[in-house]
Amino acid sequence: MSHQNRLPRWLSADRLDTTLAKVGILASVLLLSLRLLTAQVLLVVIPVATGVACALYFGVHRRQATAFEFPTLPVGVGRYLPSAVFVGLAGLVLAIAAVGSRTLPIYLLIGAIGATILAQPLLIDADELSPSLVLAQILASAVVIRLSVLFITPGFIGVDIWTHVPVFIQGIVDSGSLAAIADSKYSMAPFYHTIGAVAALVFGSARIGMYLSVGLLVPLSALLIYATGALLLPARWALVATTLFVFADQVIRWGLHIIPTSLGLVFFLGALYSVTRLSLTDEPWLIGVLLAVSLATVFTHQVSTAILLVFLGIAAVSVVASRVFGSTADRVSTRSLVGIVGTFLVTLVVTIASWTVTPWYSDEPFLTEMLATLETTIASEAGFLNLAGEETAGAAGGAESVGVLADIVPFVEWFGFALLLAIAVVGGLALLRMENPPSLTGTYVLSAAAMFVVIFGFSLFGVRAILPGRWIAFMYALLAIMGAVGLFHLSGRASKRVLLVIVVVLAIGYPTSMVVAEKATLDSPALGNENPRYSYTESEIAAVGTISSIYSPDEAASVDSDHPYHTLYGRLGGYTSRTAVFDASGSTDARPVIARSYQRSGPAVFNEDGNPSQSVLAPTVSPDRVCSPARNRVYTNDEVTMCTSSSVTEGSL
C-alpha cells in the first residue's frame, strides 16, 4: 500500500476508536511530563489512568469476541454474599452508634460492604445472579451509609447547609412565607427550600425533615442509574454501574452535605435517563419528564442548571448532527429530536430569564455578576498551572502537611477515581464500536469530556469561578455508566487472566479508596491528620448559640477562628467571620478570636501573616498565640474559648 493511503486508512471511521486510543497514549505521556513542573497529584493520576486504559483497549481490540470469561465464585460462596452485606450493614449501624462517629475501622467495614456488593455482578454466575436482590443491597447500603452518620452527628455536616436549613428553611417555616430567601439567589430557585420546609412541618424538625426528604431521595436516585444502564447493557452491568455510582466519593459527599446541589444531582439523573431513552424510543411521556426535571433544576440550583445545560446542549447538537449527517437507520425519531432540542431551548430561555432577575452579592443580577466574575477571573487570575486554592483537583485546599504519609494519602484518595476514569475511557472507546445511535454515543462521550475539561482543564489554568468541584458527581454519573460499558467490552475480549486482575483490583480497590477519600468523610476524616472535619461537637455548636446571645452580632460584628469553624459563626451565629491571621505575637487584628480544642490536634487551618498570608495547620500555632495573655477570656466551655482584645467590649463586639 502506498504512503498516500496510510493516513486515510489510519483515520478511517471504522478505526476511530483505536486511533483515539493511540492519541490517548501519546497525550498521557505528554501530560505526565507536567509533573516535573508541579506536585499536583492529578498530573500523575489522570495520565496514568488514561494511558493504561488506552493501552488496554488497543491491546485487546484485535481479540476475537468470546463468551463471558469472567471467573466466577463457587455457588456456595456466592449465595452467602447478600447475607454478608446485610449483616455488615447492621454491624455498621451498631458500630457508629457505639463509637459516636466514623473511624478508620468503620470506613474499612464500609469498603468491605462495597466490595462484597460489587463482587456479585462481577463474579457470580449468570444463573445464580439475582439483579433485584443485588439492587436491594445497593439501595440499602446507600441509605444506611448516609443516614447512619447523619443522625449520629450533632447538627449538620458541611458548610453551606448551616445556612440552608437552620436559617432559610427554618425561616420559611417560622414566617409561613418565602421571605427568608427573598434577598438571596434562591429567591428564584426555591424548590429545595420549599421541599425542606414542607418536610419540616411534616416531621416537626427542619433537620429531620431534610434528612427524610432530600436526604433519602439522593441515595434512592441511584435507581435512575440502574434504569439508564439497563437501556444500554445487560442487567449485570447496569448493577455494576449503579454500585460504582453509589460508592463514589463525590456522590457520598452530596448525601452527607445535603444542599441544593444534592437535589440538582437527582434531577440531572432524571434528565440523563430521559435523554438516553428518547435516543432509543420516542415515547411522548419521556419528553414531559425531561422538561419537568430540567425546569425543576432551574428552580433549584444555578450550578446544577449550568451543568444540565451543557449536557442538554451537547445532546441537542448530537441529535441534530445525526439527523443531518447520519444515515436513515442512525437517526432518532422526529419526536425525540423535537423533544430534546425543544427542552434544551426552553430550559435555556427560562434560565436566562430567571438569572436576569436573581439577586446576588450586589445590586446587579446573578447573570451579570457571574459573567463579570468570569471575565475578571480569566483576565487577572487565570494562568497555566495556577493551582493554588483548588478544591477539586486534589489539592489540600489549605495548609500542606509533610512526611511520607502526606505524600501517599492523595494517591490513596484518588485511586478509586483513577479506576473509574480508566474503565470509563475504555467504555468511551467501546461506545464508538457499539450499535447504539451515534447521537447517544456522542452525547455520552462529549458530555463526559466537556465536564472533565471544566473540572480539571479549567482548574489547570486557575479558572474556578464556576465551582468545578460541584460538577464532579454529575460527571460520575456518566463515568459510571461508561465504565460499565468498558467492563462489558473487556469481558468479551480480554484474556481471563487480565479480567481476573481487573475484577479483583476494582472490587477491592474502588469502594475502599472512595469511602476513605476526603469528600466522602467530611464528618470524620478517615485520615484524620490530613483533612479537617466539617462536623462539630455539641460543645462547639452550643458555643455559637451562647456567644451570639451574650454578644449579639450587629452589622459590624465579626469574629475570627480556624477554617472551617469560623464559617459556623458566619452562617449560624450571624457574624462576619474569617480565618484568623497570626504573627509571632498573636492575632494581627483586634477582632475576637474563637479557640477550640480541635485546633491543638486536628488539621484545621489558620493564616500566617505575610504578603500574601499563608495557610498553616492550626496545631503549628501555639495556644498562647491564639489566645494571647494580653487578651480577655470572656467565654469558655469544655472545648471552646472566646478571647477579646482590651479594646473590644460587649457593646462593640
XYZ file of C-alpha atoms in Angstrom, residues 95-562:
468
model
C -20.591 0.397 65.427
C -21.413 4.023 64.603
C -23.918 4.177 67.459
C -21.381 2.723 69.892
C -18.430 4.884 68.832
C -20.389 8.060 68.119
C -18.577 8.801 64.865
C -16.981 7.036 61.937
C -13.429 5.782 62.418
C -10.932 4.074 60.119
C -12.145 0.541 61.041
C -15.699 1.642 60.274
C -14.601 3.013 56.913
C -12.881 -0.274 56.149
C -16.138 -2.046 57.002
C -17.978 0.219 54.554
C -15.344 -0.558 51.931
C -15.801 -4.280 52.581
C -19.566 -3.919 52.136
C -18.987 -2.160 48.829
C -16.522 -4.818 47.700
C -18.994 -7.581 48.582
C -21.741 -5.905 46.573
C -19.513 -5.168 43.584
C -18.218 -8.735 43.558
C -21.699 -10.128 42.967
C -22.402 -8.773 39.452
C -18.741 -9.285 38.556
C -18.154 -12.779 39.904
C -21.448 -14.632 40.339
C -22.579 -16.927 37.534
C -25.484 -15.644 35.439
C -27.766 -18.473 36.565
C -27.196 -17.580 40.225
C -27.254 -13.787 39.949
C -30.446 -12.098 41.170
C -30.487 -8.495 39.879
C -33.343 -7.491 42.191
C -31.512 -8.812 45.259
C -28.268 -7.055 44.318
C -30.156 -3.830 43.605
C -31.807 -4.064 47.019
C -28.369 -4.388 48.621
C -27.086 -1.365 46.707
C -30.002 0.848 47.731
C -29.981 -0.363 51.332
C -26.259 0.334 51.563
C -26.656 3.770 50.006
C -29.315 4.739 52.542
C -27.702 3.196 55.632
C -24.193 4.512 54.927
C -25.522 8.058 54.693
C -28.361 8.230 57.204
C -26.493 6.382 59.948
C -23.867 9.108 60.117
C -26.335 11.959 59.553
C -28.432 11.033 62.574
C -25.471 10.359 64.891
C -23.682 13.632 64.054
C -24.716 16.736 66.056
C -26.108 19.483 63.873
C -25.184 19.189 60.215
C -22.243 18.090 58.084
C -20.629 20.616 55.766
C -20.614 24.392 55.427
C -23.464 25.664 53.245
C -26.148 23.544 54.899
C -25.834 25.655 58.067
C -27.386 28.489 56.061
C -29.872 26.458 54.055
C -31.578 24.524 56.864
C -31.423 26.443 60.194
C -31.612 29.874 58.536
C -33.512 29.624 55.243
C -35.773 26.601 55.757
C -36.472 27.301 59.418
C -37.114 30.920 58.468
C -39.674 29.815 55.879
C -41.387 27.614 58.458
C -41.438 30.357 61.104
C -42.707 33.076 58.764
C -45.015 30.920 56.676
C -43.605 32.509 53.512
C -40.526 32.591 51.299
C -39.421 35.907 52.812
C -36.402 34.195 54.414
C -34.804 33.688 50.976
C -36.169 36.829 49.317
C -32.791 38.589 49.248
C -30.729 35.558 48.249
C -30.072 33.941 44.884
C -32.529 31.227 45.912
C -35.461 33.619 45.637
C -35.715 32.413 42.036
C -34.653 28.860 42.898
C -36.781 27.955 45.935
C -37.596 24.323 45.152
C -35.086 22.771 47.585
C -36.097 25.085 50.407
C -39.793 24.550 49.759
C -39.371 20.775 49.960
C -37.360 21.202 53.147
C -39.988 23.475 54.703
C -42.827 21.073 53.891
C -40.805 18.176 55.331
C -40.055 20.237 58.444
C -43.771 20.765 59.001
C -44.476 17.063 58.476
C -41.725 15.769 60.780
C -41.676 18.646 63.260
C -37.981 19.423 62.703
C -36.126 21.097 59.851
C -33.132 18.803 60.397
C -35.113 15.552 60.484
C -37.319 16.741 57.642
C -34.328 17.425 55.410
C -32.772 14.048 56.169
C -36.010 12.148 55.489
C -36.859 14.033 52.295
C -33.914 15.121 50.167
C -31.589 13.031 52.342
C -33.480 9.887 51.316
C -34.053 10.982 47.743
C -30.341 11.310 46.968
C -29.312 7.683 47.669
C -32.537 6.256 46.227
C -31.960 8.181 42.989
C -29.338 5.542 42.185
C -32.324 3.654 40.754
C -32.106 6.043 37.807
C -28.528 4.960 37.144
C -29.673 1.335 37.076
C -32.603 2.157 34.794
C -30.340 4.112 32.446
C -27.657 1.439 32.400
C -30.259 -1.243 31.695
C -31.188 0.582 28.482
C -27.665 0.067 27.146
C -26.379 -3.060 28.867
C -27.464 -6.376 30.364
C -28.688 -6.200 33.968
C -25.337 -7.451 35.319
C -23.513 -4.402 34.013
C -26.275 -1.988 34.987
C -25.760 -3.241 38.549
C -22.033 -2.574 38.228
C -22.727 0.997 37.071
C -25.102 1.569 39.982
C -22.595 0.277 42.527
C -19.818 2.413 41.064
C -22.030 5.480 41.355
C -23.331 4.826 44.881
C -19.851 4.331 46.357
C -18.225 7.283 44.550
C -16.780 9.818 46.981
C -18.460 12.886 45.499
C -21.825 11.121 45.418
C -21.425 10.211 49.083
C -20.470 13.843 49.705
C -23.796 15.187 48.461
C -25.623 12.572 50.505
C -23.966 13.928 53.659
C -23.804 17.636 52.841
C -27.418 17.941 51.702
C -27.758 21.238 49.883
C -29.385 22.320 46.578
C -26.528 20.624 44.697
C -27.788 17.312 46.086
C -31.287 17.817 44.699
C -29.851 19.130 41.437
C -27.943 15.858 41.079
C -31.199 13.896 41.437
C -32.848 15.917 38.680
C -29.787 15.511 36.466
C -30.076 11.728 36.770
C -33.690 12.035 35.632
C -32.578 14.049 32.612
C -29.840 11.519 31.827
C -32.368 8.682 31.860
C -34.862 10.619 29.728
C -32.326 11.613 27.063
C -30.940 8.077 26.903
C -34.369 6.538 26.470
C -35.506 9.191 23.988
C -32.471 8.297 21.873
C -33.734 4.711 21.717
C -37.522 5.245 21.667
C -39.919 8.140 21.089
C -42.456 7.737 23.871
C -44.247 11.088 24.393
C -44.272 10.918 28.202
C -40.466 10.984 28.238
C -40.485 14.477 26.753
C -42.705 15.639 29.594
C -40.408 14.050 32.170
C -37.318 15.602 30.571
C -38.903 19.049 30.509
C -40.138 18.699 34.095
C -36.777 17.698 35.600
C -34.991 20.344 33.528
C -37.222 23.166 34.753
C -37.096 21.774 38.287
C -33.314 22.078 38.116
C -33.549 25.720 37.026
C -35.680 26.466 40.086
C -33.402 24.533 42.431
C -29.753 25.430 41.875
C -27.762 27.639 39.500
C -24.634 25.471 39.187
C -26.715 22.348 38.600
C -28.571 24.266 35.908
C -25.315 25.162 34.161
C -24.258 21.504 34.224
C -27.617 20.389 32.860
C -27.468 22.974 30.072
C -24.075 21.645 29.000
C -25.489 18.121 28.881
C -28.709 19.099 27.092
C -26.818 21.323 24.667
C -24.492 18.500 23.669
C -27.447 16.107 23.383
C -29.289 18.587 21.154
C -26.283 19.116 18.894
C -25.737 15.353 18.696
C -29.294 14.542 17.614
C -29.322 17.373 15.072
C -25.952 16.309 13.645
C -27.142 12.717 13.477
C -30.274 13.846 11.661
C -28.367 15.952 9.149
C -25.295 13.834 8.506
C -26.245 10.319 9.618
C -27.877 7.538 7.671
C -31.598 6.917 7.957
C -31.023 3.944 10.259
C -28.903 6.052 12.623
C -31.386 8.875 13.093
C -33.523 9.381 16.162
C -37.217 9.934 15.556
C -38.577 13.378 14.792
C -40.473 13.352 18.082
C -37.318 12.599 20.068
C -35.373 15.257 18.191
C -38.022 17.883 18.859
C -38.267 16.785 22.487
C -34.531 17.002 23.206
C -33.845 20.183 21.229
C -37.041 21.823 22.442
C -36.286 21.022 26.077
C -32.807 22.494 25.734
C -34.135 25.715 24.196
C -36.936 26.114 26.739
C -34.542 25.433 29.624
C -32.027 27.914 28.218
C -34.629 30.663 27.828
C -36.099 30.083 31.296
C -32.601 30.039 32.794
C -31.628 33.354 31.219
C -34.923 34.938 32.256
C -34.537 33.645 35.809
C -30.912 34.632 36.204
C -31.533 38.192 34.977
C -33.814 38.836 37.965
C -31.969 36.740 40.546
C -30.221 38.854 43.227
C -26.670 38.086 44.228
C -23.964 39.928 46.168
C -24.525 43.372 44.679
C -27.306 45.333 43.042
C -26.595 43.592 39.737
C -28.500 40.392 38.857
C -26.909 36.958 39.094
C -26.277 36.604 35.352
C -24.472 39.943 35.082
C -22.391 39.319 38.196
C -21.476 35.796 37.112
C -20.315 36.948 33.684
C -18.319 39.778 35.281
C -16.722 37.344 37.734
C -15.731 35.012 34.902
C -14.285 37.903 32.922
C -12.266 39.098 35.922
C -11.022 35.591 36.662
C -9.872 34.985 33.104
C -8.294 38.423 32.785
C -6.474 38.687 36.108
C -6.236 35.281 37.789
C -6.025 32.639 35.092
C -2.610 31.205 34.357
C -1.088 27.902 33.353
C -0.644 25.596 36.381
C -2.260 28.195 38.647
C -3.406 25.511 41.093
C -3.407 27.340 44.428
C -6.614 27.100 46.352
C -8.091 24.467 44.103
C -10.810 22.451 45.802
C -11.466 19.914 43.089
C -8.163 18.767 41.843
C -6.891 17.078 44.882
C -5.111 19.998 46.429
C -5.323 20.272 50.150
C -7.281 23.435 49.776
C -5.259 24.970 52.569
C -2.174 24.160 54.570
C 0.214 21.473 53.445
C 1.338 18.665 55.719
C 4.683 16.974 55.358
C 6.073 13.491 55.603
C 5.758 10.186 53.811
C 2.108 9.778 54.815
C 1.260 13.168 53.352
C 2.798 12.053 50.046
C 0.891 8.762 49.982
C -2.537 9.901 51.173
C -3.518 11.805 47.982
C -2.795 8.757 45.844
C -4.870 6.559 48.169
C -7.759 9.017 47.995
C -7.629 9.320 44.202
C -7.067 5.629 43.460
C -10.797 4.957 43.176
C -11.172 7.872 40.779
C -8.281 6.522 38.714
C -10.012 3.146 38.409
C -13.307 4.770 37.435
C -11.622 7.002 34.881
C -9.704 4.088 33.369
C -12.712 1.849 32.797
C -14.753 4.863 31.607
C -12.109 5.646 28.970
C -12.319 2.035 27.800
C -16.099 2.387 27.776
C -15.997 5.620 25.801
C -13.825 3.991 23.146
C -16.059 0.913 23.140
C -19.166 3.052 22.627
C -17.706 4.110 19.279
C -17.943 0.470 18.173
C -21.276 -0.460 19.752
C -24.531 -0.459 17.810
C -26.086 2.448 19.647
C -27.449 5.537 17.880
C -24.482 7.805 17.073
C -26.291 10.693 18.751
C -26.382 8.765 22.027
C -22.705 7.865 21.790
C -21.876 11.490 21.075
C -23.986 12.684 23.996
C -22.213 10.443 26.491
C -18.663 10.829 25.235
C -18.803 14.567 24.564
C -20.698 15.382 27.775
C -18.211 13.456 29.893
C -15.332 15.122 28.040
C -16.838 18.602 28.452
C -17.372 18.127 32.180
C -13.868 16.726 32.523
C -12.450 19.847 30.859
C -14.484 22.155 33.115
C -13.430 20.284 36.253
C -9.775 19.609 35.570
C -8.863 21.569 32.436
C -10.145 24.938 33.615
C -8.672 24.309 37.061
C -5.274 23.769 35.460
C -5.451 27.423 34.413
C -6.905 28.703 37.680
C -10.462 29.249 36.390
C -12.666 28.143 39.289
C -15.429 30.741 39.299
C -17.903 28.133 38.026
C -17.249 25.915 41.082
C -15.799 22.881 39.276
C -15.948 20.801 42.460
C -19.741 20.790 42.184
C -19.545 19.206 38.707
C -17.725 16.023 39.687
C -20.676 13.992 40.988
C -22.607 14.787 37.807
C -19.688 13.613 35.700
C -19.501 10.458 37.808
C -22.997 9.503 36.621
C -21.711 9.400 33.052
C -18.420 7.764 34.012
C -20.181 5.022 35.984
C -22.308 4.007 33.003
C -19.396 4.321 30.579
C -17.237 2.334 32.997
C -19.788 -0.480 32.988
C -19.731 -0.363 29.183
C -15.948 -0.661 29.321
C -16.082 -3.718 31.573
C -18.741 -5.267 29.338
C -16.460 -4.745 26.349
C -13.447 -6.226 28.122
C -15.459 -9.240 29.270
C -15.748 -10.375 25.680
C -12.227 -9.602 24.507
C -9.654 -9.597 27.296
C -7.957 -12.776 28.457
C -9.208 -14.479 31.587
C -6.004 -13.582 33.443
C -6.368 -9.897 32.596
C -10.020 -9.980 33.592
C -9.184 -11.561 36.926
C -6.719 -8.783 37.732
C -9.213 -6.093 36.701
C -12.046 -7.587 38.735
C -10.014 -8.100 41.900
C -8.426 -4.643 41.810
C -11.746 -2.955 41.017
C -13.854 -4.865 43.539
C -11.437 -4.292 46.413
C -9.706 -1.055 45.497
C -12.579 1.057 44.195
C -15.006 1.118 47.148
C -12.233 1.091 49.746
C -10.460 4.069 48.202
C -13.633 6.024 47.533
C -15.091 5.719 51.039
C -11.898 6.993 52.724
C -11.445 9.930 50.332
C -11.664 13.455 51.722
C -15.044 14.362 50.225
C -16.687 11.141 51.424
C -15.523 11.668 55.012
C -16.478 15.272 55.758
C -17.928 14.272 59.123
C -14.861 12.410 60.394
C -11.868 12.134 58.051
C -10.534 8.606 57.754
C -7.034 10.059 57.636
C -7.626 12.481 60.487
C -4.295 14.292 60.400
C -4.595 15.199 56.720
C -8.108 16.630 56.236
C -10.187 18.786 58.617
C -13.590 17.602 59.747
C -16.628 19.544 58.615
C -18.821 18.477 61.508
C -18.883 19.834 65.030
C -19.342 18.589 68.570
C -22.253 19.555 70.800
C -19.977 21.954 72.708
C -18.716 23.625 69.526
C -22.270 24.185 68.317
C -23.501 25.316 71.731
C -20.718 27.907 71.881
C -22.081 29.625 68.773
C -25.537 29.951 70.277
C -24.280 31.166 73.639
C -21.779 33.677 72.253
C -24.287 35.115 69.780
C -26.882 35.500 72.546
C -24.482 37.126 75.034
C -22.650 39.238 72.461
C -25.426 39.799 69.955
C -23.949 40.343 66.498
C -24.820 43.584 64.795
C -23.985 44.785 61.322
C -20.318 45.380 62.103
C -19.718 42.391 64.367
C -17.012 39.963 63.321
C -15.059 37.080 64.806
C -12.020 35.074 63.744
C -11.340 31.375 64.169
C -9.891 28.453 62.270
